[in-house]
Coordinates of C-alpha atoms and ligand atoms in Angstrom, one line a residue:
X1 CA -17.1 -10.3 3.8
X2 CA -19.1 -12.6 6.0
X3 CA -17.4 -15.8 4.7
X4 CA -13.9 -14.1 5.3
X5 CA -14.8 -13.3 9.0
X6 CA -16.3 -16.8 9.0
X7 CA -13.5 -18.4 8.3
X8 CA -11.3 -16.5 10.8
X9 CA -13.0 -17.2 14.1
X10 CA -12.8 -20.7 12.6
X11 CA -9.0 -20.3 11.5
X12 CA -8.9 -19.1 15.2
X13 CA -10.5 -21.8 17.1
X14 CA -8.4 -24.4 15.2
X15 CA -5.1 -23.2 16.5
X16 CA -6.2 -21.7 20.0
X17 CA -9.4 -23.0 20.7
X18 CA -12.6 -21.7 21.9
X19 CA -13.8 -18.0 20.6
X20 CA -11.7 -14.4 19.8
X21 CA -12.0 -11.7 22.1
X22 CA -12.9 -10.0 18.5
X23 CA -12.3 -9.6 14.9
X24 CA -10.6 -6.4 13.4
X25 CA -9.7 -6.6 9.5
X26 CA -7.8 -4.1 7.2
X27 CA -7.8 -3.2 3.2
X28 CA -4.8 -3.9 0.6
X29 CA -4.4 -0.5 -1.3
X30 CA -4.3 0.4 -5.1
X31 CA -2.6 3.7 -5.9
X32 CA -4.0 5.7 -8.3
X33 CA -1.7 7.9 -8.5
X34 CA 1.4 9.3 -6.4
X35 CA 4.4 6.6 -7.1
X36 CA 7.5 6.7 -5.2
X37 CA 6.3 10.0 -3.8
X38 CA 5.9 8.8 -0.4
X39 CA 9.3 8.8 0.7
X40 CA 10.0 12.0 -0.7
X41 CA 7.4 13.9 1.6
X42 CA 5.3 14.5 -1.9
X43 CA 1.8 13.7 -2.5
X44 CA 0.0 10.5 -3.5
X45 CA -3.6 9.5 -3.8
X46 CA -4.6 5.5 -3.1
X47 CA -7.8 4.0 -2.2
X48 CA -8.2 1.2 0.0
X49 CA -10.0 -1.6 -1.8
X50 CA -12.8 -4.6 -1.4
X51 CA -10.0 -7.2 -0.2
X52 CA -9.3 -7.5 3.1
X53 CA -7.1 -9.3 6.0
X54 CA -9.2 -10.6 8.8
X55 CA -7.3 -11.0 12.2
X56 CA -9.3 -12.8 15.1
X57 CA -7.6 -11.8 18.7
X58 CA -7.7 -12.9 22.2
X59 CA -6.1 -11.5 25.1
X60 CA -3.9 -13.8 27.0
X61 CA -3.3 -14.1 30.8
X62 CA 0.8 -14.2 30.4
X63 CA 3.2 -12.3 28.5
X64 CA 2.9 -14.7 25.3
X65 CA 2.2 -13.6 21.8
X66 CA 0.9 -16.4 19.7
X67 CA 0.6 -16.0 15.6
X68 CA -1.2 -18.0 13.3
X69 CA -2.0 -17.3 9.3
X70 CA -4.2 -19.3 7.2
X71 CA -1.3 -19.0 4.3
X72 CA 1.5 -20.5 6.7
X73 CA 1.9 -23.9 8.6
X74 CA 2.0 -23.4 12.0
X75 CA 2.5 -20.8 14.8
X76 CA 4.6 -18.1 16.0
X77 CA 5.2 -18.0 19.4
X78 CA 7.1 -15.0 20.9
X79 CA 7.1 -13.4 24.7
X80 CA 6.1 -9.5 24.5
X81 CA 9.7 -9.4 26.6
X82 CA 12.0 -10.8 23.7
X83 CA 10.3 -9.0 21.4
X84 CA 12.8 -7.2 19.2
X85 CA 13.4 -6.1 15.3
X86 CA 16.6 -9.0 14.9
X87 CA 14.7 -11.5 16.5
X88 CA 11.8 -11.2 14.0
X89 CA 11.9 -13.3 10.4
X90 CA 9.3 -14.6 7.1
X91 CA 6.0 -13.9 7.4
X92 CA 5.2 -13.5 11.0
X93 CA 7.9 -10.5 11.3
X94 CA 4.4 -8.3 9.8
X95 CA 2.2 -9.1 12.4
X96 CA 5.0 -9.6 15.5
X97 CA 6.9 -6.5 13.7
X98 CA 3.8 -4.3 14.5
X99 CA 3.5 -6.1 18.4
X100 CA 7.0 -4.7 18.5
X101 CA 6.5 -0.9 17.2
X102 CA 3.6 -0.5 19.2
X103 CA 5.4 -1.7 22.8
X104 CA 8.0 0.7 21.8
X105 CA 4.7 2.8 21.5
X106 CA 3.0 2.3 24.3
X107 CA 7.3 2.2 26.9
X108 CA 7.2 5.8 25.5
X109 CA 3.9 6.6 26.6
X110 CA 4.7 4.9 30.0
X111 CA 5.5 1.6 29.8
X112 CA 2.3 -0.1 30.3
X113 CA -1.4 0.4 28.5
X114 CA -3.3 3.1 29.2
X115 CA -5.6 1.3 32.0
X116 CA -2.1 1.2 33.9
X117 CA -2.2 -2.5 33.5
X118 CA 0.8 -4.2 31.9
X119 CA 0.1 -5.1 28.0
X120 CA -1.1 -8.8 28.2
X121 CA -0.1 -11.5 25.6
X122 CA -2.3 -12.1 23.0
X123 CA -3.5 -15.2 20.4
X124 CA -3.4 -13.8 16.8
X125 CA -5.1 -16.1 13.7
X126 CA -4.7 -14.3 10.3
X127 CA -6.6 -15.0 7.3
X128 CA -6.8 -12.6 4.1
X129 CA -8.1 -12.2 0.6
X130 CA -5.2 -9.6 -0.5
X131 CA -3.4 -11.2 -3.4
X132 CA 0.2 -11.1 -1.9
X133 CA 3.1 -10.1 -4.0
X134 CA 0.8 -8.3 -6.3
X135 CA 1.6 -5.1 -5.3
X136 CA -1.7 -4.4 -3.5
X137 CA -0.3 -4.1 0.1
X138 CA -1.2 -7.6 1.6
X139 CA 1.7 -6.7 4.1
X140 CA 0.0 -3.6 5.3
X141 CA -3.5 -5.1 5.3
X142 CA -1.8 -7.5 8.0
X143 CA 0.2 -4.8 9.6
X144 CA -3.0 -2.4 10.1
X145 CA -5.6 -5.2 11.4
X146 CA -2.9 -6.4 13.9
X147 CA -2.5 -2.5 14.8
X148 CA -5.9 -1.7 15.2
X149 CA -6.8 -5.0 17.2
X150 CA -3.6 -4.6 19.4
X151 CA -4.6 -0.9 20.1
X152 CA -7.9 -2.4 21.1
X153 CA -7.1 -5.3 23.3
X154 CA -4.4 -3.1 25.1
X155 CA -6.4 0.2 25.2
X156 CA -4.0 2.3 23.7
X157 CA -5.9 4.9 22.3
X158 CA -3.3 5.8 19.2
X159 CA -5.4 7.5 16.1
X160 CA -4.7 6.2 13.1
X161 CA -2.0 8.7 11.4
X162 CA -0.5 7.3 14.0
X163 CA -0.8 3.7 14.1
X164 CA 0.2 4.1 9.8
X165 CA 3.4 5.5 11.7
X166 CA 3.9 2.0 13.6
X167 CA 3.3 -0.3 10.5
X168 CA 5.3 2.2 8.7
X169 CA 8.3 1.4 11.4
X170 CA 7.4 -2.5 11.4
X171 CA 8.5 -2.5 8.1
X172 CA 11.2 -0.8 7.4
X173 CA 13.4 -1.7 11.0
X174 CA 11.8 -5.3 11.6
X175 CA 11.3 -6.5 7.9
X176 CA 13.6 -4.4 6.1
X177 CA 12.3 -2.4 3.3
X178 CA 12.5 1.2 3.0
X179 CA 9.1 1.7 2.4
X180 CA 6.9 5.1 3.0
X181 CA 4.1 5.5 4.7
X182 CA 1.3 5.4 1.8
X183 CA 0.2 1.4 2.2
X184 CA -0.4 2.2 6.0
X185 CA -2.0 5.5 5.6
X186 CA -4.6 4.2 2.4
X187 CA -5.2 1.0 4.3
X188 CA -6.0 2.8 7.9
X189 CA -7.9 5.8 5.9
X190 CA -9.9 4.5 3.4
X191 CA -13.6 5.5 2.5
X192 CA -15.9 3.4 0.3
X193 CA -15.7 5.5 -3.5
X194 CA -13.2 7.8 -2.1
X195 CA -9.5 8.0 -2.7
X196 CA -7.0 9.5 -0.1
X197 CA -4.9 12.7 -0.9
X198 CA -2.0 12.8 1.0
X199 CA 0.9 15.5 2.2
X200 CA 3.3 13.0 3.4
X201 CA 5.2 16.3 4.6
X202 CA 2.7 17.4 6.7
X203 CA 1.0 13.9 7.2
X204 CA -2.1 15.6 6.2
X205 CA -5.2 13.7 4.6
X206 CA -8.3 14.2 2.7
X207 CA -10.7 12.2 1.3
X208 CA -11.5 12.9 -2.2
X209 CA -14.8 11.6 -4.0
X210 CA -14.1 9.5 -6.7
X211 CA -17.1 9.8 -8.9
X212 CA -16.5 6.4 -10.4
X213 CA -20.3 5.1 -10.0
X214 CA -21.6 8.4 -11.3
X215 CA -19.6 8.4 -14.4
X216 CA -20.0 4.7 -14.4
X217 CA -16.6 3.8 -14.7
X218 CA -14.3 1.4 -12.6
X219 CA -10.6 0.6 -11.7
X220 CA -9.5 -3.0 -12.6
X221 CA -6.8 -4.2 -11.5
X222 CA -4.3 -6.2 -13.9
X223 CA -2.2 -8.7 -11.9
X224 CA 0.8 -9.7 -13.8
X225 CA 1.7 -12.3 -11.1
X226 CA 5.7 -11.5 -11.9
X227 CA 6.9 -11.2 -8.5
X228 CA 8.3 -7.6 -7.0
X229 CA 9.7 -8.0 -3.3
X230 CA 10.3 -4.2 -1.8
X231 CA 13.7 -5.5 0.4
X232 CA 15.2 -6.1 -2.5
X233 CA 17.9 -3.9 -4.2
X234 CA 15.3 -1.7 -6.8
X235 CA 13.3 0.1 -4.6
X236 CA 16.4 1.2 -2.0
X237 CA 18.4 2.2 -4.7
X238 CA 15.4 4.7 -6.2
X239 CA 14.8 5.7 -2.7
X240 CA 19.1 7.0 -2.4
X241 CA 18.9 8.1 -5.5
X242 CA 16.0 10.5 -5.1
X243 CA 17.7 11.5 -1.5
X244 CA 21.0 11.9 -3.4
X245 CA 19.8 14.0 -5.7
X246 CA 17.8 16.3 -2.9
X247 CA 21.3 16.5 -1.6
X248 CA 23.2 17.7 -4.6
X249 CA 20.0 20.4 -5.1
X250 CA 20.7 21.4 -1.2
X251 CA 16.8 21.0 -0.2
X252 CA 16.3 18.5 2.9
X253 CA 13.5 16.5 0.5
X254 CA 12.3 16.5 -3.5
X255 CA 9.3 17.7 -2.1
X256 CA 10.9 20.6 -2.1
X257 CA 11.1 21.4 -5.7
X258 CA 8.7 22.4 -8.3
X259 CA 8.8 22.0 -12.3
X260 CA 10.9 25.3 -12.5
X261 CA 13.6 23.8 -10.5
X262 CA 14.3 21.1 -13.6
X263 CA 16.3 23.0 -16.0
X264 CA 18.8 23.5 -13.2
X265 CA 18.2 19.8 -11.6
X266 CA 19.3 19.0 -15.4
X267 CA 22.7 21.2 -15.4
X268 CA 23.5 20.3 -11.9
X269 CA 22.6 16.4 -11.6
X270 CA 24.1 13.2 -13.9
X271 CA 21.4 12.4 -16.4
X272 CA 19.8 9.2 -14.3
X273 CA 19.9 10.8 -11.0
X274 CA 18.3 13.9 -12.7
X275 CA 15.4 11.3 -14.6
X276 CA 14.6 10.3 -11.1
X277 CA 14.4 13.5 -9.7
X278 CA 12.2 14.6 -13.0
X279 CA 9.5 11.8 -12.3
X280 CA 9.0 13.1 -8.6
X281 CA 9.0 16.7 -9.4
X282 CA 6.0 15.7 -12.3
X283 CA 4.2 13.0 -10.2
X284 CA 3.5 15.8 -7.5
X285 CA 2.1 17.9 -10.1
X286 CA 0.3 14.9 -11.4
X287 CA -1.4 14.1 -8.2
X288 CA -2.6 17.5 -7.7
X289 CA -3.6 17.8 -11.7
X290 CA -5.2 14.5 -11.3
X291 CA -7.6 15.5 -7.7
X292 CA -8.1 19.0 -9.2
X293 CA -9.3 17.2 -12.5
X294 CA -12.1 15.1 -10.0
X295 CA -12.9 17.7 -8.4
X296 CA -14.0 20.2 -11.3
X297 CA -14.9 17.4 -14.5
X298 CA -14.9 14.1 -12.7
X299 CA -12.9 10.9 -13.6
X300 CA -12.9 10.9 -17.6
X301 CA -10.3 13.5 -17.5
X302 CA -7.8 11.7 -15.7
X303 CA -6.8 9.3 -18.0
X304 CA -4.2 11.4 -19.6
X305 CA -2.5 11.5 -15.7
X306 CA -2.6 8.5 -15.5
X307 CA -0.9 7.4 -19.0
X308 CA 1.7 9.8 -18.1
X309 CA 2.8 8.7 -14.9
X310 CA 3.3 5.6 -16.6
X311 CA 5.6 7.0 -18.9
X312 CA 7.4 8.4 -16.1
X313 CA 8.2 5.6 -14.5
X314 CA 8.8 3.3 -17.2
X315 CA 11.5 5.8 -18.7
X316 CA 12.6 8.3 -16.4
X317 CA 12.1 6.1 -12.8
X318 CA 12.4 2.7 -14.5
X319 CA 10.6 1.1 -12.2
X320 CA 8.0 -1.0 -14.8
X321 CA 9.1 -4.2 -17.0
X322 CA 7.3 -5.9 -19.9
X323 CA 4.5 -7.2 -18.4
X324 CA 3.5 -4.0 -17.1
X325 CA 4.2 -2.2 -19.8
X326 CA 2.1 -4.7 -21.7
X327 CA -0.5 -4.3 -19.5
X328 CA -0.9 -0.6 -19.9
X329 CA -0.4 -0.7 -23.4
X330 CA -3.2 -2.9 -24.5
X331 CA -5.6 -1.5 -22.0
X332 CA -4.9 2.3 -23.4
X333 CA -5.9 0.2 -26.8
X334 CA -8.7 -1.3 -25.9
X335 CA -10.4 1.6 -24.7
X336 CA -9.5 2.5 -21.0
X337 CA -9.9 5.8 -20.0
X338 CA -6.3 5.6 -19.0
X339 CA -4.1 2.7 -17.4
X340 CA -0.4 2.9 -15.1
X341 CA 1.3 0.7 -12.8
X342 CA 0.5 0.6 -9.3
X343 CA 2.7 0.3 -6.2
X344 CA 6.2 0.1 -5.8
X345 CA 7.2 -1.3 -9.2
X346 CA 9.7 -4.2 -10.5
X347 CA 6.4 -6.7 -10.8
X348 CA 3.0 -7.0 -9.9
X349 CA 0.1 -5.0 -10.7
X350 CA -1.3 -2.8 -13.1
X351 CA -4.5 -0.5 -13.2
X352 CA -6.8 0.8 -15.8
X353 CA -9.8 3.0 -15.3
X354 CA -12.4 1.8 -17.8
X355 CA -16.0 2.9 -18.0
X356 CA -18.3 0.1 -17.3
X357 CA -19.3 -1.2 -20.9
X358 CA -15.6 -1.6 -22.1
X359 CA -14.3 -3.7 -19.3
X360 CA -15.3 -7.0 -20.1
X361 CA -13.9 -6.2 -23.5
X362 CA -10.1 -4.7 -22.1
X363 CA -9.5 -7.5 -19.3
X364 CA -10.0 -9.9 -22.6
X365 CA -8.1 -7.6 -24.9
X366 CA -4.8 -7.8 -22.3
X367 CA -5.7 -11.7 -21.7
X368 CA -4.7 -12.0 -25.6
X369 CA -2.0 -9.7 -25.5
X370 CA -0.2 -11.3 -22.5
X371 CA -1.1 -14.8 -24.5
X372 CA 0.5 -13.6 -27.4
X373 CA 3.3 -12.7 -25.9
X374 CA 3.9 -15.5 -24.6
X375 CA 3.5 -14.1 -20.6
X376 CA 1.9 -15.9 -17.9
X377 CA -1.9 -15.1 -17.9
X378 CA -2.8 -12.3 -15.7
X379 CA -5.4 -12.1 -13.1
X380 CA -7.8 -9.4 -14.0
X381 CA -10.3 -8.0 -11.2
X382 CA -12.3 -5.1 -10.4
X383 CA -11.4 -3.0 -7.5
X384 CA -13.9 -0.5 -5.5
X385 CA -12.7 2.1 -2.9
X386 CA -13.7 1.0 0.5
X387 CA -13.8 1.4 3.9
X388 CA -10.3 1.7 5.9
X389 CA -9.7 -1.1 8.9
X390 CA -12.3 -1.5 11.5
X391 CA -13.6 -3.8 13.9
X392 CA -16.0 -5.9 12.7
X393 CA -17.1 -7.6 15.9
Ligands
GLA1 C1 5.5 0.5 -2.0 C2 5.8 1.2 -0.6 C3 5.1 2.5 -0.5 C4 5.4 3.4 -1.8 C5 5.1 2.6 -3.0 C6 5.5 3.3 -4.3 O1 4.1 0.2 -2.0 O2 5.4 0.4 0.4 O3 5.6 3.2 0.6 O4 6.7 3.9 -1.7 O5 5.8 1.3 -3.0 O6 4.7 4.4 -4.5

């Protein structure tokens, strides 16, 4: 972590010279459980893990708001005035999208930071060891370090439910995609060896001991480096598809039905309308089986969760694709206690819990696979829960 923080007061003094007022950073995510859920006020259970996105800050003396990223050329430079969600594009609509949501933030709480003083420009520098586009959240690891460094330098004092809420927003009005609130919430909430239950009805959280060490068992992560981009068409057209099908069952959200609702979801709903429906209604119960199952017998009894959820959204959600489906396939035959995709689906990542001794033996079991088939070769890596965003100096 010290390199990474090294090289962003570096990254920082290269573009804007001089020191940062400070350096916040924020987690990527794996979900362990809990897919598509979010959206649907269910339940879903992610942990925040041991990759992170460092932003170095510095308040300005004008109304300027200057962005820099060690994975771009160049900077961004907006005034906190012409700020809006239209004017935002590529990759500096995360970090600038967030600037946005939380001036909205702070105009409804009376148009200037708490101190009374008007919110001040600030210099941004970026830098991150998230793998982006593998489904791990890089775009909320940006989104949350930005938040919790603009909260900071503009003495907002907004908790953290609801700084997920401002990410959430940056998304979905300044980027585009439909997304819940799960990458935010994991990525603001995270404990080390805990993952995150949470009602995204009620916006309640707990943290849940994982027991991985104990049991000595691990998550790796299976990168299939096919790409998945959530603005696209898939994900949207899940997302009406589970809110047309609340409609037709006259409840305001799937959340609200259980596993006895099915056999008339089945009569009432056309067959894929009602498939998506089914895999909510089941990963709800899933996520609940699998933190119950953690709670009473520890992680070796949650494979079985796990390989069904993967089921479920390979058949009934049809959300996975080859490489996935590969992925999970030769773990679950190599060994793993049990393996699904992660995140929002259509490309990316993979996960397989695996106690300790097999998983030198399953990442190379899937390396063959994925060679066989022919498939570009993944990028296998162990993931531990971690600590949420902070500020590291
Ligand atoms: C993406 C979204 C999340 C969630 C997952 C699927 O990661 O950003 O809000 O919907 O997909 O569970």
């Amino acid at each position: 972590m010290n390199e990474l923080l090294q090289r962003g007061s570096e990254h920082f003094a290269s573009h804007f010279g001089g020191t940062p007022d400070g350096l916040w950073s924020a987690p990527g995510r794996v979900n362990l459980i809990g897919e598509h859920t979010d959206y649907n006020d269910g339940f879903a259970f992610p942990i925040a893990i041991d990759k992170r996105t460092t932003v170095a800050a510095r308040a300005r003396a004008d109304r300027l708001l200057r962005v820099a990223s060690s994975s771009f050329p160049g900077v961004v430079e907006v005034c906190l005035d012409d700020l809006s969600p239209d004017a935002l594009t590529g990759w500096a609509a995360y970090p600038l999208g967030v600037a946005w949501a939380m001036s909205q933030a702070a105009g409804r709480a009376g148009g200037s930071a708490a101190a009374g003083s008007p919110m001040a420009g600030v210099d941004l520098a970026l830098t991150s060891d998230v793998p982006a586009g593998a489904g791990l959240s890089s775009s909320a690891a940006v989104e949350c370090a930005v938040a919790l460094a603009l909260d900071d330098l503009w003495g907002l004092g907004l908790d953290r439910q609801e700084l997920a809420r401002l990410g959430q927003l940056a998304e979905n009005k300044v980027v585009g995609a439909p997304t819940g609130i799960m990458d935010q919430s994991a990525s603001l909430l995270g404990e080390p060896d805990h993952g995150i239950l949470l009602d995204c009805q009620s916006l309640q959280t707990q943290s849940v001991p994982l027991g991985f060490a104990h049991a000595r068992a691990g998550l790796l992560v299976i990168d299939t480096r096919t790409s998945h981009s959530h603005a696209d068409g898939g994900y949207a057209s899940r997302r009406r598809s589970c809110e047309d099908g609340a409609r037709s069952m006259g409840v305001g959200s799937l959340r609200a039905l259980g596993p006895d609702d099915l056999p008339r979801a089945a009569a009432l709903l056309d067959d894929q309308t009602f498939r998506r429906v089914r895999h909510i209604v089941t990963e709800n119960q899933r996520v609940l089986d699998t933190v119950a199952a953690l709670r009473t017998s520890g992680p070796a009894v949650i494979g079985t969760f796990l390989n069904e959820s993967h089921v479920s959204m390979r058949d009934d959600f049809e959300i996975s694709t080859p490489e996935l489906d590969l992925a999970v396939s030769s773990a679950q035959e190599a060994g793993a206690v049990g393996a699904r995709m992660t995140g929002g689906g259509f490309g990316g990542a993979a996960i397989a819990l695996v106690r300790d001794d097999d998983a030198g033996r399953v990442a190379e079991e899937i390396a063959v696979s994925f060679a066989r088939a022919g498939y570009t070769a993944p990028h296998i890596f162990p993931v531990t829960a971690s600590e949420g965003a902070r500020r590291e100096r």
